[in-house]
Amino acid sequence: MRRISEFDRRLFARVAAGRLRGAHPTLPRLSRAADHGRLWLGAAGVLGAVGGRTARRAALRGVGSLAAASLASNMVVKWTVDRRRPVLDGVPLMRRLREQPWTSSFPSGHSASAAAFATGVALESSRYGLLVAPLAAAVAVSRVYVGVHYPSDVLAGIAIGVGAAVFTCRYWPPRPEVPAQARPRVSAPALPKGEGLVLLVNQRAGAAAVGGLSTADQLRVLLPAAEILECGPDDDFMTLLQTAGRRASERAGALGICGGDGSVNAAATLAAERGLPLAVFAGGTLDHFALDVGVPAFEDTAHAVTEGDAVAVDLARAAPVSEGDDDTKHFVNTFSIGFYPELVRIRESLQDRLGKWPAAAVALTRVLRTAEPMEIEVNGHQRRLWVLFVGNGGYSPDGFAPAYRDQLDDGLLDVRAIDGDQRLARTRLLFAALTGTLGRSHVYSTARMRTLRLSGLDEVRSLAYDGEVSGTRARALRLDKLPGALTVYRPAEPQNELLQRARSAAAKAPHWWRSVLRR
């Protein structure tokens, strides 16, 4: 340790005596700009305002990683390792900061914040990460250049920052930059300028205006020959959807939908029934299906429609077992029963007053406090459950809340349940979620299967299909898949061997590290 310390001091002295051309006054200004994370909060604001959905996710993860790294370095490590700041005698006066820090030199909090933000951004988008990384590196170097840290302080801060960013993956898994796998290209009509496409825009889904243009106007610019129907607050969505489906069939074209996952669910069911290809335009809040398919932006779908590029994906269904009951419902993402449908119901009753996310937090608090387990039969076995989740395809990561799919045509249902027989199940569930150990908790179980039978649903008041709550009269349901039943427009992508090997390695890795391998 003594040799390391001596080397550290010699290296600091060498930097202090060195003259980096062009470094002054840039590095001192950068160092001051990064005080209290202001530089990174500003960068996050720029990403969120200028970029799209991926940029906003990158900015949010970057800020979250910064907060975790700042807490670890400034509130824990600095008070544990008390190290004096370097002596400034060898540092030119023009480089020194106006106000010298007084806390422990080890580690560098600025370096930890810079590394955390850059790594968090890169976990969501390697492209944006490459833009931020040089700035983060310059801030880290500046802390030695202005004389407030030894090189080892900076290296320790970088390690803490990277670790904090990676740790966020346990709670919020990053979405892969490559879309989920699906069958090779299938036959779908190429519709130049959207000729033959009948597109329904659900204005209630919340897609934002861009450059003063409404959602419908943006789509008209991209696909001027498409027929676009708009569903306003007072219109009947299902009536308009049936009209769009009928016109698309008459024109031998395609059905389009712009809205959230609930809207996509209804359009996918109709498209599969009529044998129409579906064009999905991400116009909701979360847009799980559009992101998994690989059409996060309107331009992606528009390009696929004009070129005729499409894939076949599975469509899941929940069918009543009793004869004469034809109330079959489909889902493109998820099906659930238990406290989740109740959570959605409470959230929807509050979100007009509170906003969606605050309403969701209030709803979760109420449900966890008042909900009771349900007693149902799962594949003939009596179970007492808080919630049962069924995904249309295998979701990742395996050990945490489902976030995304690696494949859309695997023929499998992803079944996850929270056991209500365990003692203190809610408390243990909350603790496991907060500590990122849900995958190892005894109250949480997962399985993948081709069919699932649920019976004893007499006391079940509501179900949720793709986030939309629905009542049920059925006492028993059979859940299965319709393989390749839905044709969806998606831009063609070369599936090279390197990408496939990366996906395979990620699938076998521990769930918290998969996102890193995917990059």
XYZ file of C-alpha atoms in Angstrom:
519
model
C 0.000 0.000 0.000
C 2.875 2.360 0.762
C 4.295 1.906 -2.754
C 0.875 2.516 -4.274
C 0.471 5.668 -2.214
C 3.883 6.945 -3.258
C 3.147 6.235 -6.927
C -0.181 7.999 -6.550
C 1.491 11.126 -5.169
C 4.199 11.117 -7.847
C 1.579 10.831 -10.568
C -0.377 13.710 -9.038
C 2.756 15.844 -8.923
C 3.472 15.028 -12.570
C -0.009 16.130 -13.619
C 0.323 19.287 -11.509
C 3.606 20.172 -13.202
C 2.377 19.253 -16.679
C 1.022 21.648 -19.258
C -1.911 20.269 -21.241
C -2.440 22.394 -24.346
C -6.000 23.650 -24.540
C -6.908 22.242 -21.118
C -7.185 25.648 -19.502
C -9.734 27.077 -18.886
C -11.921 24.200 -20.165
C -11.135 21.627 -17.454
C -11.556 23.995 -14.472
C -14.871 25.219 -15.892
C -16.057 21.655 -16.432
C -15.075 20.765 -12.900
C -17.125 23.642 -11.494
C -20.056 22.933 -13.815
C -20.288 19.391 -12.413
C -20.745 20.646 -8.819
C -23.852 19.109 -7.227
C -24.562 17.196 -10.454
C -25.702 20.327 -12.314
C -23.891 19.376 -15.525
C -25.520 15.936 -15.620
C -28.989 17.169 -14.732
C -28.665 19.636 -17.590
C -27.517 16.870 -19.948
C -30.479 14.738 -18.863
C -32.823 17.636 -19.596
C -31.374 18.035 -23.090
C -31.709 14.303 -23.789
C -35.295 14.281 -22.584
C -36.271 17.355 -24.594
C -34.453 16.669 -27.851
C -34.339 12.867 -28.049
C -37.110 10.337 -28.319
C -38.337 7.574 -26.026
C -34.927 5.887 -25.807
C -33.232 9.175 -24.935
C -35.734 9.806 -22.151
C -35.148 6.352 -20.710
C -31.386 6.919 -20.939
C -31.688 10.275 -19.172
C -33.840 8.794 -16.419
C -31.457 5.895 -15.796
C -28.500 8.270 -15.870
C -30.037 10.483 -13.173
C -31.002 7.457 -11.081
C -27.487 6.053 -11.345
C -26.024 9.446 -10.419
C -28.195 9.612 -7.291
C -27.107 6.128 -6.194
C -23.423 6.845 -6.844
C -23.571 10.193 -5.047
C -25.168 8.580 -2.019
C -22.574 5.787 -1.929
C -19.524 7.989 -2.425
C -20.434 11.117 -0.453
C -22.534 9.704 2.366
C -20.842 6.340 2.919
C -17.303 5.959 1.589
C -16.081 9.513 2.282
C -17.088 9.215 5.929
C -15.490 5.783 6.170
C -12.143 6.619 4.519
C -10.787 9.918 5.786
C -8.058 11.041 3.411
C -6.547 14.490 3.242
C -6.710 16.474 0.041
C -3.513 16.905 -2.010
C -1.170 19.758 -1.194
C -1.668 22.516 -3.765
C 1.879 23.900 -3.776
C 2.688 22.332 -7.157
C -0.616 23.298 -8.802
C -0.520 26.600 -10.761
C -2.731 29.257 -9.212
C -4.729 29.736 -12.420
C -5.904 26.123 -12.269
C -7.137 26.108 -8.682
C -10.801 26.280 -7.789
C -12.043 29.430 -6.081
C -13.528 27.402 -3.241
C -11.563 24.357 -2.145
C -13.555 21.277 -0.993
C -13.118 20.307 2.644
C -14.456 16.732 2.686
C -12.374 13.552 2.404
C -10.362 13.233 -0.782
C -11.310 9.569 -1.225
C -13.220 8.876 -3.420
C -13.898 11.573 -5.999
C -17.632 12.278 -5.856
C -17.508 14.197 -9.139
C -15.908 11.199 -10.877
C -18.471 8.836 -9.350
C -21.350 10.988 -10.579
C -19.831 11.385 -14.049
C -19.187 7.661 -14.467
C -22.614 6.760 -13.093
C -24.456 9.090 -15.452
C -22.454 8.040 -18.513
C -22.800 4.328 -17.721
C -26.522 4.650 -16.989
C -27.084 6.392 -20.324
C -24.985 3.784 -22.155
C -26.996 0.922 -20.609
C -30.086 2.253 -22.366
C -28.420 3.496 -25.554
C -24.833 2.906 -26.640
C -25.202 5.790 -29.119
C -26.079 8.357 -26.469
C -23.543 6.781 -24.143
C -20.775 7.484 -26.646
C -21.841 11.130 -26.756
C -21.748 11.499 -22.980
C -18.616 9.427 -22.243
C -15.987 12.016 -23.384
C -17.619 14.660 -21.209
C -17.629 12.310 -18.217
C -13.965 11.423 -18.793
C -13.039 15.116 -18.992
C -14.757 15.818 -15.660
C -12.897 12.927 -14.018
C -9.522 14.156 -15.365
C -10.327 17.718 -14.305
C -10.433 16.737 -10.639
C -6.734 15.838 -10.732
C -5.915 18.772 -13.025
C -7.327 21.361 -10.586
C -5.545 19.677 -7.690
C -8.412 18.481 -5.498
C -7.964 14.706 -5.935
C -5.276 12.086 -6.321
C -5.558 9.784 -9.370
C -6.575 6.873 -7.116
C -9.499 8.964 -5.787
C -10.713 9.417 -9.343
C -10.338 5.720 -10.220
C -12.239 4.718 -7.086
C -14.990 7.191 -7.934
C -15.275 5.790 -11.452
C -15.571 2.248 -10.072
C -18.316 3.325 -7.655
C -20.176 5.150 -10.433
C -20.073 2.221 -12.848
C -21.145 -0.155 -10.068
C -24.080 2.073 -9.114
C -25.284 2.213 -12.718
C -25.062 -1.549 -13.174
C -26.853 -2.063 -9.859
C -29.898 -0.196 -11.165
C -30.403 -3.092 -13.584
C -31.632 -5.208 -10.654
C -34.590 -2.880 -10.188
C -35.179 -1.576 -13.696
C -33.854 -3.880 -16.429
C -32.646 -1.963 -19.505
C -34.494 -2.621 -22.727
C -32.294 -4.158 -25.461
C -31.518 -1.936 -28.418
C -32.313 -4.827 -30.780
C -35.980 -5.915 -31.109
C -37.288 -9.313 -30.098
C -36.754 -12.190 -32.493
C -39.639 -13.353 -34.656
C -40.174 -15.537 -37.671
C -38.359 -14.561 -40.858
C -40.022 -12.125 -43.200
C -43.558 -13.109 -44.147
C -45.744 -11.992 -46.996
C -47.311 -8.584 -46.486
C -48.377 -6.039 -49.096
C -46.011 -3.157 -49.772
C -48.073 0.026 -49.554
C -46.216 2.971 -51.170
C -47.114 6.214 -49.357
C -49.553 4.113 -47.291
C -51.906 3.351 -50.192
C -54.343 0.708 -48.880
C -53.599 1.324 -45.190
C -56.564 2.247 -42.997
C -55.197 3.706 -39.783
C -57.128 4.450 -36.596
C -55.564 7.043 -34.263
C -56.736 6.855 -30.653
C -56.399 10.461 -29.497
C -57.025 9.415 -25.898
C -53.817 7.364 -25.772
C -51.647 10.427 -25.100
C -49.182 10.614 -28.007
C -47.533 14.033 -27.948
C -47.600 16.628 -30.700
C -44.277 17.248 -32.422
C -43.327 20.535 -34.043
C -46.895 21.783 -33.704
C -48.285 18.784 -35.621
C -50.896 16.503 -34.070
C -50.357 12.757 -34.093
C -52.676 12.325 -37.067
C -50.922 15.099 -39.001
C -47.516 13.513 -38.360
C -48.817 10.255 -39.797
C -50.302 12.027 -42.834
C -46.894 13.508 -43.589
C -45.269 10.060 -43.423
C -48.056 8.179 -45.263
C -50.009 10.705 -47.358
C -52.043 8.064 -49.211
C -53.276 6.274 -46.083
C -56.850 6.659 -44.869
C -56.652 7.966 -41.292
C -59.562 7.828 -38.849
C -59.388 9.720 -35.555
C -61.042 8.558 -32.341
C -61.800 11.502 -30.081
C -62.895 11.526 -26.427
C -66.590 11.232 -27.334
C -66.229 8.624 -30.103
C -66.828 4.891 -29.741
C -63.436 3.275 -30.275
C -64.684 -0.226 -31.124
C -67.161 1.071 -33.694
C -64.430 3.043 -35.456
C -62.076 0.059 -35.271
C -64.643 -2.203 -36.936
C -65.084 0.429 -39.652
C -61.322 0.592 -40.200
C -61.088 -3.195 -40.395
C -63.916 -3.420 -42.933
C -62.398 -0.735 -45.176
C -58.951 -2.332 -44.980
C -60.437 -5.680 -46.047
C -62.306 -4.051 -48.954
C -59.074 -2.423 -50.168
C -57.048 -5.628 -49.648
C -54.643 -3.507 -47.666
C -53.663 -3.375 -44.008
C -55.051 -2.244 -40.673
C -53.137 0.377 -38.708
C -53.430 1.429 -35.089
C -51.881 4.333 -33.211
C -52.441 4.116 -29.490
C -51.427 2.327 -26.322
C -51.258 -1.392 -25.643
C -55.010 -1.622 -25.001
C -55.714 -0.173 -28.433
C -53.140 -2.496 -30.004
C -54.821 -5.466 -28.306
C -58.181 -4.681 -29.915
C -56.633 -4.002 -33.335
C -54.526 -7.188 -33.208
C -57.588 -9.303 -32.417
C -59.481 -7.809 -35.363
C -56.503 -8.078 -37.728
C -56.029 -11.764 -36.890
C -59.746 -12.479 -37.392
C -59.792 -10.774 -40.809
C -56.366 -12.013 -41.939
C -55.020 -8.457 -42.225
C -51.441 -7.376 -41.578
C -51.179 -4.920 -38.694
C -49.202 -1.681 -38.636
C -48.509 -0.557 -35.050
C -47.602 3.076 -34.377
C -46.373 3.643 -30.830
C -48.814 6.233 -29.495
C -49.280 5.318 -25.830
C -47.436 5.761 -22.566
C -45.431 2.536 -22.382
C -46.003 0.852 -25.776
C -44.636 -2.530 -24.685
C -45.701 -4.361 -27.834
C -44.393 -1.728 -30.260
C -41.010 -1.673 -28.500
C -40.725 -5.464 -28.453
C -41.640 -5.682 -32.143
C -39.028 -3.049 -32.966
C -41.099 -0.057 -34.097
C -40.461 2.575 -31.391
C -40.933 5.518 -33.783
C -43.581 6.336 -36.377
C -40.876 6.390 -39.050
C -39.976 2.741 -38.330
C -43.500 1.512 -38.977
C -43.988 3.794 -41.980
C -40.813 2.466 -43.614
C -41.892 -1.148 -43.048
C -45.353 -0.461 -44.496
C -44.000 1.118 -47.666
C -41.450 -1.676 -48.154
C -43.751 -4.565 -47.213
C -41.459 -5.838 -44.434
C -43.298 -7.875 -41.793
C -42.953 -10.743 -39.319
C -45.407 -13.272 -37.901
C -45.866 -13.218 -34.121
C -47.865 -15.320 -31.678
C -51.228 -14.164 -30.365
C -52.271 -15.420 -26.924
C -55.863 -16.079 -25.919
C -57.984 -16.839 -22.852
C -60.981 -18.988 -23.789
C -63.831 -20.097 -21.500
C -63.847 -23.857 -20.945
C -67.646 -24.237 -20.713
C -69.519 -25.075 -23.907
C -71.580 -22.348 -25.480
C -69.490 -19.554 -24.001
C -67.604 -17.856 -26.808
C -66.311 -14.885 -24.789
C -62.707 -15.518 -25.883
C -60.285 -12.663 -25.387
C -56.789 -12.216 -26.782
C -53.690 -10.498 -25.505
C -50.480 -9.419 -27.195
C -48.548 -8.727 -23.991
C -49.972 -9.889 -20.683
C -52.936 -11.363 -18.842
C -53.315 -11.093 -15.079
C -55.710 -11.707 -12.209
C -55.443 -10.844 -8.536
C -54.580 -7.458 -7.105
C -53.189 -6.070 -10.390
C -56.587 -5.528 -12.064
C -57.745 -3.837 -8.864
C -54.636 -1.645 -8.936
C -55.457 -0.605 -12.521
C -59.061 0.165 -11.578
C -58.024 2.434 -8.681
C -55.342 4.119 -10.790
C -57.800 4.922 -13.569
C -60.228 6.444 -11.064
C -57.506 8.771 -9.735
C -55.327 9.627 -12.733
C -57.489 12.475 -14.064
C -56.881 14.327 -10.769
C -53.368 13.168 -9.853
C -51.700 12.155 -13.120
C -50.908 8.591 -14.160
C -47.764 7.858 -12.145
C -48.815 9.488 -8.832
C -52.163 7.712 -9.199
C -50.334 4.410 -9.734
C -48.306 4.957 -6.539
C -51.453 5.697 -4.514
C -53.221 2.687 -6.026
C -50.305 0.380 -5.196
C -50.281 1.582 -1.582
C -54.019 0.968 -1.224
C -53.905 -2.458 -2.847
C -50.975 -3.696 -0.763
C -52.788 -2.558 2.391
C -56.282 -3.902 1.673
C -56.029 -6.715 -0.902
C -56.720 -10.328 0.038
C -55.349 -13.456 -1.681
C -57.610 -15.294 -4.138
C -58.258 -19.034 -4.125
C -58.240 -20.636 -7.583
C -57.184 -23.857 -9.287
C -54.131 -23.662 -11.543
C -53.800 -26.732 -13.802
C -55.914 -28.701 -11.327
C -53.981 -27.661 -8.202
C -55.616 -25.506 -5.550
C -53.583 -22.302 -5.066
C -53.914 -19.250 -2.863
C -52.367 -16.356 -4.770
C -51.985 -12.615 -4.565
C -51.529 -12.241 -8.290
C -51.091 -14.442 -11.360
C -49.337 -13.015 -14.401
C -49.268 -14.690 -17.821
C -47.094 -13.277 -20.595
C -47.451 -13.829 -24.329
C -43.955 -15.265 -24.712
C -41.009 -15.507 -22.362
C -40.253 -12.235 -20.606
C -36.897 -11.122 -19.279
C -35.373 -10.935 -16.789
C -36.344 -14.274 -15.259
C -35.986 -13.215 -11.662
C -37.709 -9.853 -11.592
C -40.765 -8.023 -12.837
C -41.175 -8.743 -16.573
C -39.767 -5.977 -18.745
C -39.296 -7.165 -22.339
C -39.311 -10.228 -24.573
C -36.440 -11.798 -26.469
C -38.720 -13.684 -28.853
C -42.259 -13.195 -30.133
C -42.857 -16.619 -31.644
C -41.671 -19.107 -29.002
C -45.128 -20.675 -28.526
C -44.839 -20.361 -24.727
C -46.717 -18.648 -21.935
C -44.645 -16.972 -19.232
C -46.443 -17.709 -15.935
C -45.521 -15.863 -12.728
C -47.318 -16.014 -9.397
C -47.071 -14.527 -5.906
C -47.993 -17.081 -3.265
C -50.581 -16.078 -0.657
C -49.950 -19.002 1.708
C -46.574 -17.746 2.911
C -46.387 -15.896 6.214
C -45.973 -12.124 5.894
C -46.167 -12.567 2.116
C -46.735 -8.882 1.349
C -43.896 -7.724 3.589
C -41.507 -10.339 2.182
C -42.559 -9.463 -1.361
C -41.903 -5.750 -0.798
C -38.534 -6.454 0.836
C -37.491 -8.773 -2.014
C -38.510 -6.167 -4.615
C -36.564 -3.398 -2.850
C -33.432 -5.536 -2.485
C -33.553 -6.968 -6.014
C -33.892 -10.554 -4.739
C -37.422 -11.278 -5.944
C -36.201 -14.105 -8.179
C -34.969 -16.012 -5.108
C -37.958 -15.273 -2.896
C -40.164 -18.196 -1.804
C -43.288 -16.086 -2.358
C -42.532 -15.738 -6.080
C -42.618 -18.552 -8.652
C -42.148 -18.708 -12.419
C -42.767 -21.276 -15.146
C -43.075 -21.447 -18.921
C -45.676 -23.674 -20.551
C -47.780 -24.010 -23.675
C -51.220 -24.121 -22.035
C -52.639 -23.091 -18.686
C -56.011 -23.937 -17.174
C -57.555 -21.733 -14.509
C -60.710 -22.824 -12.708
C -62.638 -21.878 -9.594
C -62.927 -18.283 -10.791
C -66.314 -17.701 -9.147
C -64.952 -15.079 -6.742
C -62.656 -13.393 -9.281
C -64.238 -10.051 -10.102
C -61.969 -8.820 -12.867
C -59.148 -9.737 -15.222
C -56.620 -7.572 -17.028
C -55.698 -8.014 -20.692
C -52.774 -5.834 -21.792
C -53.446 -3.450 -18.927
C -57.174 -3.104 -19.647
C -59.545 -4.384 -16.948
C -62.378 -6.648 -18.028
C -65.077 -8.575 -16.153
C -65.604 -12.309 -16.580
C -68.543 -14.685 -16.353
C -66.484 -17.813 -16.935
C -65.754 -20.187 -14.050
C -62.797 -21.671 -15.934
C -60.412 -20.408 -18.616
C -57.922 -22.111 -20.880
C -54.943 -19.982 -21.885
C -52.853 -20.911 -24.920
C -51.184 -19.458 -28.016
C -52.078 -19.065 -31.677
C -48.621 -19.529 -33.247
C -47.784 -16.945 -35.886
C -51.406 -15.810 -36.058
C -50.595 -12.120 -36.322
C -48.636 -10.466 -39.141
C -47.007 -7.210 -38.007
C -45.060 -4.698 -40.072
C -41.459 -4.329 -38.901
C -38.358 -3.030 -40.714
C -36.174 -5.805 -42.087
C -32.928 -6.284 -40.152
C -29.948 -8.500 -40.924
C -29.576 -11.104 -38.225
C -25.828 -11.585 -38.286
C -24.072 -14.333 -36.397
C -22.362 -11.964 -33.974
C -25.709 -10.553 -32.846
C -27.121 -14.032 -32.394
C -24.127 -15.104 -30.278
C -24.521 -11.982 -28.133
C -28.212 -12.775 -27.595
C -27.375 -16.373 -26.662
C -24.738 -15.257 -24.165
C -27.140 -12.748 -22.640
C -29.845 -15.396 -22.238
C -27.483 -17.620 -20.215
C -26.026 -14.861 -18.043
C -27.245 -13.843 -14.568
C -30.308 -11.648 -14.951
C -28.721 -8.463 -13.574
C -25.767 -8.655 -15.996
C -27.693 -9.513 -19.180
C -28.219 -5.943 -20.187
C -24.457 -5.353 -20.210
C -23.864 -8.333 -22.479
C -26.584 -7.124 -24.826
C -24.525 -4.046 -25.571
